[in-house]
Amino acid sequence: MFEIARSELVQMFRNRLVLVTGLVIPVAVSGYFVRQHEVFADLGSLGYVAAIVMFTVMAFGLYTTAVTTLAARRQDLFLKRLRSTAASDPSILTGLVLPITVIALVQVVAILTVFGVVTDRPAEIPLLVVAILATTAMMVALALATAGLTNSPEHAQVTTLPVSLAVIAVASWVGISGTEDLAYLKRLLPGGSATELVVNAWDGGVPLTDSLPLVVPTLAWVLVAVALAGRLFRWEPRR
């Protein structure tokens, strides 16, 4: 698994498209949100800005790049060759998505650290960590499911748009309007509960017993995405 991850990391830094989509764009967009945090905080709160930063990196840096990577490895028959080795299927997939997952986590932590320095530190750091890890698991699982519907790296630009835009839209909706109205709907949508969790963790003022159950809908999306990936994922290109 780690040998596959090391090889994939080398390939990532040789691919300019992956570098731009996985590193440059998420950091640039997140940097804009941090720079203009007062404007966006007026719309929601500092917690809303933190949630948007997290989902920007996770949607465009992690999710889109992971789908593109898996589609590319399928197209060049690298996935097929890996299956002929002693590595198990889970080890292969983990090795392929591990580098971009670690990079995305480092980006989120670094950007939110800067954000906390220029504004106020989060009220509940452990709760924020839980929110970030749960969101990461959800986006990786959704990437595996989407990769099953993606024929090529170019096709990934189309197949990843619905989920990427949806989680950003849900995060904005929940972060700005809160969950006083339509709470169940907002929390059940992908990214809704995670957004509320980040807002609670950053802004504070919500009992821990009220925040922790918000992890459940996010983990439920992980299970749904993994089940879809099991049915849809392909190891070889369509003939």
PDB file of C-alpha atoms in Angstrom:
ATOM      1  CA  MET A   1       0.000   0.000   0.000  1.00  0.00           C
ATOM      2  CA  PHE A   2       2.712   2.491   0.983  1.00  0.00           C
ATOM      3  CA  GLU A   3       4.782   1.662  -2.089  1.00  0.00           C
ATOM      4  CA  ILE A   4       1.745   2.397  -4.265  1.00  0.00           C
ATOM      5  CA  ALA A   5       1.188   5.635  -2.339  1.00  0.00           C
ATOM      6  CA  ARG A   6       4.822   6.684  -2.820  1.00  0.00           C
ATOM      7  CA  SER A   7       4.631   6.018  -6.553  1.00  0.00           C
ATOM      8  CA  GLU A   8       1.355   7.933  -6.801  1.00  0.00           C
ATOM      9  CA  LEU A   9       2.843  10.907  -4.951  1.00  0.00           C
ATOM     10  CA  VAL A  10       5.683  11.073  -7.484  1.00  0.00           C
ATOM     11  CA  GLN A  11       3.186  10.940 -10.356  1.00  0.00           C
ATOM     12  CA  MET A  12       1.123  13.716  -8.815  1.00  0.00           C
ATOM     13  CA  PHE A  13       4.016  16.163  -8.758  1.00  0.00           C
ATOM     14  CA  ARG A  14       4.795  15.343 -12.378  1.00  0.00           C
ATOM     15  CA  ASN A  15       1.240  16.094 -13.518  1.00  0.00           C
ATOM     16  CA  ARG A  16       0.604  19.835 -13.884  1.00  0.00           C
ATOM     17  CA  LEU A  17      -3.172  19.403 -14.146  1.00  0.00           C
ATOM     18  CA  VAL A  18      -3.309  17.516 -10.854  1.00  0.00           C
ATOM     19  CA  LEU A  19      -1.072  20.082  -9.191  1.00  0.00           C
ATOM     20  CA  VAL A  20      -3.349  22.919 -10.295  1.00  0.00           C
ATOM     21  CA  THR A  21      -6.652  21.229  -9.390  1.00  0.00           C
ATOM     22  CA  GLY A  22      -5.392  19.502  -6.262  1.00  0.00           C
ATOM     23  CA  LEU A  23      -3.141  22.169  -4.801  1.00  0.00           C
ATOM     24  CA  VAL A  24      -3.230  25.597  -6.412  1.00  0.00           C
ATOM     25  CA  ILE A  25      -6.975  26.186  -6.927  1.00  0.00           C
ATOM     26  CA  PRO A  26      -8.168  25.045  -3.460  1.00  0.00           C
ATOM     27  CA  VAL A  27      -5.481  27.102  -1.721  1.00  0.00           C
ATOM     28  CA  ALA A  28      -6.172  30.175  -3.868  1.00  0.00           C
ATOM     29  CA  VAL A  29      -9.939  30.036  -3.312  1.00  0.00           C
ATOM     30  CA  SER A  30      -9.564  29.318   0.408  1.00  0.00           C
ATOM     31  CA  GLY A  31      -7.084  32.170   0.691  1.00  0.00           C
ATOM     32  CA  TYR A  32      -9.692  34.485  -0.781  1.00  0.00           C
ATOM     33  CA  PHE A  33     -12.257  33.403   1.824  1.00  0.00           C
ATOM     34  CA  VAL A  34      -9.757  33.971   4.623  1.00  0.00           C
ATOM     35  CA  ARG A  35      -8.752  37.374   3.270  1.00  0.00           C
ATOM     36  CA  GLN A  36     -12.390  38.436   2.940  1.00  0.00           C
ATOM     37  CA  HIS A  37     -13.509  36.725   6.151  1.00  0.00           C
ATOM     38  CA  GLU A  38     -15.243  39.804   7.513  1.00  0.00           C
ATOM     39  CA  VAL A  39     -17.539  39.977   4.487  1.00  0.00           C
ATOM     40  CA  PHE A  40     -18.448  36.286   4.654  1.00  0.00           C
ATOM     41  CA  ALA A  41     -18.731  36.306   8.450  1.00  0.00           C
ATOM     42  CA  ASP A  42     -21.397  38.999   8.120  1.00  0.00           C
ATOM     43  CA  LEU A  43     -23.398  36.555   5.989  1.00  0.00           C
ATOM     44  CA  GLY A  44     -23.098  33.726   8.501  1.00  0.00           C
ATOM     45  CA  SER A  45     -20.304  33.538  11.066  1.00  0.00           C
ATOM     46  CA  LEU A  46     -16.628  32.708  11.364  1.00  0.00           C
ATOM     47  CA  GLY A  47     -17.676  29.076  11.623  1.00  0.00           C
ATOM     48  CA  TYR A  48     -19.361  29.380   8.227  1.00  0.00           C
ATOM     49  CA  VAL A  49     -16.107  30.671   6.712  1.00  0.00           C
ATOM     50  CA  ALA A  50     -14.223  27.734   8.249  1.00  0.00           C
ATOM     51  CA  ALA A  51     -16.773  25.278   6.810  1.00  0.00           C
ATOM     52  CA  ILE A  52     -16.522  26.792   3.323  1.00  0.00           C
ATOM     53  CA  VAL A  53     -12.731  26.610   3.449  1.00  0.00           C
ATOM     54  CA  MET A  54     -12.896  22.946   4.475  1.00  0.00           C
ATOM     55  CA  PHE A  55     -15.356  21.997   1.736  1.00  0.00           C
ATOM     56  CA  THR A  56     -13.471  23.949  -0.925  1.00  0.00           C
ATOM     57  CA  VAL A  57     -10.356  21.901  -0.272  1.00  0.00           C
ATOM     58  CA  MET A  58     -12.243  18.630   0.159  1.00  0.00           C
ATOM     59  CA  ALA A  59     -14.455  19.058  -2.918  1.00  0.00           C
ATOM     60  CA  PHE A  60     -11.951  20.409  -5.427  1.00  0.00           C
ATOM     61  CA  GLY A  61      -8.660  19.283  -3.953  1.00  0.00           C
ATOM     62  CA  LEU A  62      -9.483  15.834  -2.580  1.00  0.00           C
ATOM     63  CA  TYR A  63     -12.668  14.615  -4.272  1.00  0.00           C
ATOM     64  CA  THR A  64     -12.066  15.860  -7.832  1.00  0.00           C
ATOM     65  CA  THR A  65      -8.392  14.901  -7.829  1.00  0.00           C
ATOM     66  CA  ALA A  66      -9.113  11.414  -6.458  1.00  0.00           C
ATOM     67  CA  VAL A  67     -11.721  10.736  -9.160  1.00  0.00           C
ATOM     68  CA  THR A  68      -9.365  12.015 -11.867  1.00  0.00           C
ATOM     69  CA  THR A  69      -6.524   9.871 -10.529  1.00  0.00           C
ATOM     70  CA  LEU A  70      -8.573   6.671 -10.389  1.00  0.00           C
ATOM     71  CA  ALA A  71      -9.968   7.259 -13.882  1.00  0.00           C
ATOM     72  CA  ALA A  72      -6.481   7.867 -15.249  1.00  0.00           C
ATOM     73  CA  ARG A  73      -5.063   4.736 -13.627  1.00  0.00           C
ATOM     74  CA  ARG A  74      -7.919   2.692 -15.049  1.00  0.00           C
ATOM     75  CA  GLN A  75      -7.470   4.142 -18.525  1.00  0.00           C
ATOM     76  CA  ASP A  76      -3.749   3.324 -18.697  1.00  0.00           C
ATOM     77  CA  LEU A  77      -4.461  -0.193 -17.309  1.00  0.00           C
ATOM     78  CA  PHE A  78      -2.424   0.517 -14.183  1.00  0.00           C
ATOM     79  CA  LEU A  79      -5.302  -0.684 -11.999  1.00  0.00           C
ATOM     80  CA  LYS A  80      -5.443  -3.948 -13.937  1.00  0.00           C
ATOM     81  CA  ARG A  81      -1.702  -4.498 -13.517  1.00  0.00           C
ATOM     82  CA  LEU A  82      -1.874  -3.769  -9.794  1.00  0.00           C
ATOM     83  CA  ARG A  83      -4.560  -6.417  -9.352  1.00  0.00           C
ATOM     84  CA  SER A  84      -2.142  -9.016 -10.714  1.00  0.00           C
ATOM     85  CA  THR A  85       0.187  -8.351  -7.776  1.00  0.00           C
ATOM     86  CA  ALA A  86      -0.112  -9.628  -4.216  1.00  0.00           C
ATOM     87  CA  ALA A  87      -1.743  -6.378  -3.082  1.00  0.00           C
ATOM     88  CA  SER A  88      -5.400  -6.630  -2.080  1.00  0.00           C
ATOM     89  CA  ASP A  89      -8.080  -4.450  -3.666  1.00  0.00           C
ATOM     90  CA  PRO A  90      -8.497  -2.264  -0.548  1.00  0.00           C
ATOM     91  CA  SER A  91      -4.714  -1.790  -0.333  1.00  0.00           C
ATOM     92  CA  ILE A  92      -4.545  -0.723  -3.979  1.00  0.00           C
ATOM     93  CA  LEU A  93      -7.324   1.829  -3.648  1.00  0.00           C
ATOM     94  CA  THR A  94      -5.979   3.109  -0.330  1.00  0.00           C
ATOM     95  CA  GLY A  95      -2.503   3.531  -1.794  1.00  0.00           C
ATOM     96  CA  LEU A  96      -3.848   5.482  -4.761  1.00  0.00           C
ATOM     97  CA  VAL A  97      -5.941   7.960  -2.757  1.00  0.00           C
ATOM     98  CA  LEU A  98      -3.689   8.229   0.311  1.00  0.00           C
ATOM     99  CA  PRO A  99      -1.316  10.933  -1.014  1.00  0.00           C
ATOM    100  CA  ILE A 100      -4.035  13.377  -2.083  1.00  0.00           C
ATOM    101  CA  THR A 101      -5.960  12.666   1.127  1.00  0.00           C
ATOM    102  CA  VAL A 102      -2.957  13.532   3.290  1.00  0.00           C
ATOM    103  CA  ILE A 103      -2.243  16.629   1.189  1.00  0.00           C
ATOM    104  CA  ALA A 104      -5.861  17.788   1.530  1.00  0.00           C
ATOM    105  CA  LEU A 105      -5.781  17.312   5.304  1.00  0.00           C
ATOM    106  CA  VAL A 106      -2.531  19.264   5.562  1.00  0.00           C
ATOM    107  CA  GLN A 107      -4.058  22.048   3.460  1.00  0.00           C
ATOM    108  CA  VAL A 108      -7.191  22.250   5.603  1.00  0.00           C
ATOM    109  CA  VAL A 109      -5.219  22.287   8.852  1.00  0.00           C
ATOM    110  CA  ALA A 110      -2.764  24.900   7.550  1.00  0.00           C
ATOM    111  CA  ILE A 111      -5.424  27.229   6.151  1.00  0.00           C
ATOM    112  CA  LEU A 112      -7.658  26.966   9.226  1.00  0.00           C
ATOM    113  CA  THR A 113      -4.634  27.597  11.449  1.00  0.00           C
ATOM    114  CA  VAL A 114      -3.948  30.815   9.565  1.00  0.00           C
ATOM    115  CA  PHE A 115      -7.637  31.652   9.744  1.00  0.00           C
ATOM    116  CA  GLY A 116      -7.607  31.127  13.510  1.00  0.00           C
ATOM    117  CA  VAL A 117      -4.572  33.392  13.856  1.00  0.00           C
ATOM    118  CA  VAL A 118      -6.108  36.294  11.912  1.00  0.00           C
ATOM    119  CA  THR A 119      -9.531  35.926  13.597  1.00  0.00           C
ATOM    120  CA  ASP A 120     -10.393  33.907  16.710  1.00  0.00           C
ATOM    121  CA  ARG A 121      -9.341  30.351  17.504  1.00  0.00           C
ATOM    122  CA  PRO A 122     -12.072  27.674  17.387  1.00  0.00           C
ATOM    123  CA  ALA A 123     -14.012  27.138  20.591  1.00  0.00           C
ATOM    124  CA  GLU A 124     -13.891  23.319  20.395  1.00  0.00           C
ATOM    125  CA  ILE A 125     -10.778  22.078  18.573  1.00  0.00           C
ATOM    126  CA  PRO A 126     -11.422  18.326  19.183  1.00  0.00           C
ATOM    127  CA  LEU A 127     -14.918  18.712  17.716  1.00  0.00           C
ATOM    128  CA  LEU A 128     -13.441  20.509  14.703  1.00  0.00           C
ATOM    129  CA  VAL A 129     -11.004  17.620  14.198  1.00  0.00           C
ATOM    130  CA  VAL A 130     -13.910  15.150  14.257  1.00  0.00           C
ATOM    131  CA  ALA A 131     -15.757  17.238  11.656  1.00  0.00           C
ATOM    132  CA  ILE A 132     -12.719  17.377   9.357  1.00  0.00           C
ATOM    133  CA  LEU A 133     -12.028  13.636   9.578  1.00  0.00           C
ATOM    134  CA  ALA A 134     -15.690  12.705   9.018  1.00  0.00           C
ATOM    135  CA  THR A 135     -15.872  15.009   5.994  1.00  0.00           C
ATOM    136  CA  THR A 136     -12.645  13.549   4.610  1.00  0.00           C
ATOM    137  CA  ALA A 137     -14.024  10.020   4.873  1.00  0.00           C
ATOM    138  CA  MET A 138     -17.242  11.106   3.136  1.00  0.00           C
ATOM    139  CA  MET A 139     -15.446  12.796   0.234  1.00  0.00           C
ATOM    140  CA  VAL A 140     -13.077   9.847  -0.301  1.00  0.00           C
ATOM    141  CA  ALA A 141     -16.006   7.426  -0.342  1.00  0.00           C
ATOM    142  CA  LEU A 142     -17.913   9.646  -2.783  1.00  0.00           C
ATOM    143  CA  ALA A 143     -14.798   9.784  -4.972  1.00  0.00           C
ATOM    144  CA  LEU A 144     -14.670   5.987  -5.175  1.00  0.00           C
ATOM    145  CA  ALA A 145     -18.349   5.873  -6.143  1.00  0.00           C
ATOM    146  CA  THR A 146     -17.996   8.624  -8.759  1.00  0.00           C
ATOM    147  CA  ALA A 147     -14.886   6.988 -10.227  1.00  0.00           C
ATOM    148  CA  GLY A 148     -17.070   4.032 -11.185  1.00  0.00           C
ATOM    149  CA  LEU A 149     -19.076   6.349 -13.471  1.00  0.00           C
ATOM    150  CA  THR A 150     -16.030   8.113 -14.915  1.00  0.00           C
ATOM    151  CA  ASN A 151     -14.521   6.799 -18.134  1.00  0.00           C
ATOM    152  CA  SER A 152     -11.439   9.032 -18.387  1.00  0.00           C
ATOM    153  CA  PRO A 153      -9.617  11.896 -16.647  1.00  0.00           C
ATOM    154  CA  GLU A 154     -11.324  14.306 -19.042  1.00  0.00           C
ATOM    155  CA  HIS A 155     -14.716  12.832 -18.210  1.00  0.00           C
ATOM    156  CA  ALA A 156     -13.992  13.496 -14.518  1.00  0.00           C
ATOM    157  CA  GLN A 157     -14.409  17.216 -15.182  1.00  0.00           C
ATOM    158  CA  VAL A 158     -18.084  16.456 -15.860  1.00  0.00           C
ATOM    159  CA  THR A 159     -18.853  13.653 -13.406  1.00  0.00           C
ATOM    160  CA  THR A 160     -17.379  15.450 -10.392  1.00  0.00           C
ATOM    161  CA  LEU A 161     -19.272  18.717 -10.877  1.00  0.00           C
ATOM    162  CA  PRO A 162     -22.632  17.644  -9.343  1.00  0.00           C
ATOM    163  CA  VAL A 163     -21.168  16.489  -6.025  1.00  0.00           C
ATOM    164  CA  SER A 164     -18.577  19.286  -5.818  1.00  0.00           C
ATOM    165  CA  LEU A 165     -21.109  22.026  -6.418  1.00  0.00           C
ATOM    166  CA  ALA A 166     -23.740  20.311  -4.262  1.00  0.00           C
ATOM    167  CA  VAL A 167     -21.608  20.114  -1.107  1.00  0.00           C
ATOM    168  CA  ILE A 168     -20.462  23.723  -1.541  1.00  0.00           C
ATOM    169  CA  ALA A 169     -24.070  24.846  -2.045  1.00  0.00           C
ATOM    170  CA  VAL A 170     -25.292  22.873   0.980  1.00  0.00           C
ATOM    171  CA  ALA A 171     -22.469  24.255   3.126  1.00  0.00           C
ATOM    172  CA  SER A 172     -23.385  27.794   2.090  1.00  0.00           C
ATOM    173  CA  TRP A 173     -27.089  27.198   2.691  1.00  0.00           C
ATOM    174  CA  VAL A 174     -26.586  25.704   6.146  1.00  0.00           C
ATOM    175  CA  GLY A 175     -23.802  28.095   7.128  1.00  0.00           C
ATOM    176  CA  ILE A 176     -25.767  31.213   6.195  1.00  0.00           C
ATOM    177  CA  SER A 177     -29.332  30.251   7.137  1.00  0.00           C
ATOM    178  CA  GLY A 178     -28.611  27.926  10.067  1.00  0.00           C
ATOM    179  CA  THR A 179     -30.786  24.950  10.966  1.00  0.00           C
ATOM    180  CA  GLU A 180     -33.656  26.627  12.755  1.00  0.00           C
ATOM    181  CA  ASP A 181     -35.828  25.863   9.722  1.00  0.00           C
ATOM    182  CA  LEU A 182     -35.805  22.620   7.699  1.00  0.00           C
ATOM    183  CA  ALA A 183     -33.278  21.184  10.141  1.00  0.00           C
ATOM    184  CA  TYR A 184     -33.773  17.530   9.208  1.00  0.00           C
ATOM    185  CA  LEU A 185     -33.501  18.209   5.488  1.00  0.00           C
ATOM    186  CA  LYS A 186     -30.368  20.314   5.847  1.00  0.00           C
ATOM    187  CA  ARG A 187     -28.668  17.786   8.103  1.00  0.00           C
ATOM    188  CA  LEU A 188     -29.465  14.839   5.840  1.00  0.00           C
ATOM    189  CA  LEU A 189     -28.042  16.460   2.712  1.00  0.00           C
ATOM    190  CA  PRO A 190     -24.372  15.644   1.995  1.00  0.00           C
ATOM    191  CA  GLY A 191     -22.269  18.166   3.848  1.00  0.00           C
ATOM    192  CA  GLY A 192     -25.131  19.665   5.843  1.00  0.00           C
ATOM    193  CA  SER A 193     -24.383  18.042   9.200  1.00  0.00           C
ATOM    194  CA  ALA A 194     -20.634  18.477   8.713  1.00  0.00           C
ATOM    195  CA  THR A 195     -21.143  22.186   8.096  1.00  0.00           C
ATOM    196  CA  GLU A 196     -23.218  22.588  11.250  1.00  0.00           C
ATOM    197  CA  LEU A 197     -20.590  20.633  13.156  1.00  0.00           C
ATOM    198  CA  VAL A 198     -17.805  22.965  11.991  1.00  0.00           C
ATOM    199  CA  VAL A 199     -19.911  26.045  12.802  1.00  0.00           C
ATOM    200  CA  ASN A 200     -20.604  24.722  16.312  1.00  0.00           C
ATOM    201  CA  ALA A 201     -16.960  23.788  16.826  1.00  0.00           C
ATOM    202  CA  TRP A 202     -15.661  27.177  15.719  1.00  0.00           C
ATOM    203  CA  ASP A 203     -18.271  29.527  17.151  1.00  0.00           C
ATOM    204  CA  GLY A 204     -19.039  27.585  20.330  1.00  0.00           C
ATOM    205  CA  GLY A 205     -22.135  28.030  22.450  1.00  0.00           C
ATOM    206  CA  VAL A 206     -23.609  24.588  21.648  1.00  0.00           C
ATOM    207  CA  PRO A 207     -23.396  21.678  24.127  1.00  0.00           C
ATOM    208  CA  LEU A 208     -21.181  18.820  23.018  1.00  0.00           C
ATOM    209  CA  THR A 209     -24.084  16.373  23.431  1.00  0.00           C
ATOM    210  CA  ASP A 210     -26.024  18.327  20.798  1.00  0.00           C
ATOM    211  CA  SER A 211     -23.128  18.460  18.336  1.00  0.00           C
ATOM    212  CA  LEU A 212     -21.792  14.894  18.375  1.00  0.00           C
ATOM    213  CA  PRO A 213     -24.962  13.313  16.856  1.00  0.00           C
ATOM    214  CA  LEU A 214     -24.288  15.448  13.767  1.00  0.00           C
ATOM    215  CA  VAL A 215     -21.466  13.035  12.895  1.00  0.00           C
ATOM    216  CA  VAL A 216     -24.012  10.276  12.212  1.00  0.00           C
ATOM    217  CA  PRO A 217     -25.492  11.643   8.923  1.00  0.00           C
ATOM    218  CA  THR A 218     -21.990  12.259   7.551  1.00  0.00           C
ATOM    219  CA  LEU A 219     -20.901   8.700   8.360  1.00  0.00           C
ATOM    220  CA  ALA A 220     -24.168   7.443   6.851  1.00  0.00           C
ATOM    221  CA  TRP A 221     -23.132   9.094   3.578  1.00  0.00           C
ATOM    222  CA  VAL A 222     -19.816   7.256   3.858  1.00  0.00           C
ATOM    223  CA  LEU A 223     -21.660   3.930   4.055  1.00  0.00           C
ATOM    224  CA  VAL A 224     -23.944   4.846   1.146  1.00  0.00           C
ATOM    225  CA  ALA A 225     -20.994   5.916  -1.021  1.00  0.00           C
ATOM    226  CA  VAL A 226     -18.997   2.777  -0.185  1.00  0.00           C
ATOM    227  CA  ALA A 227     -21.994   0.619  -1.110  1.00  0.00           C
ATOM    228  CA  LEU A 228     -22.331   2.486  -4.414  1.00  0.00           C
ATOM    229  CA  ALA A 229     -18.606   2.147  -5.066  1.00  0.00           C
ATOM    230  CA  GLY A 230     -18.865  -1.600  -4.533  1.00  0.00           C
ATOM    231  CA  ARG A 231     -21.510  -1.802  -7.239  1.00  0.00           C
ATOM    232  CA  LEU A 232     -20.159   0.765  -9.691  1.00  0.00           C
ATOM    233  CA  PHE A 233     -16.362   0.682  -9.471  1.00  0.00           C
ATOM    234  CA  ARG A 234     -14.579  -0.891 -12.439  1.00  0.00           C
ATOM    235  CA  TRP A 235     -10.975  -2.032 -12.629  1.00  0.00           C
ATOM    236  CA  GLU A 236     -10.725  -2.110 -16.419  1.00  0.00           C
ATOM    237  CA  PRO A 237     -11.854   0.328 -19.128  1.00  0.00           C
ATOM    238  CA  ARG A 238     -15.138  -0.330 -20.879  1.00  0.00           C
ATOM    239  CA  ARG A 239     -14.651  -2.180 -24.127  1.00  0.00           C
TER     240      ARG A 239
END
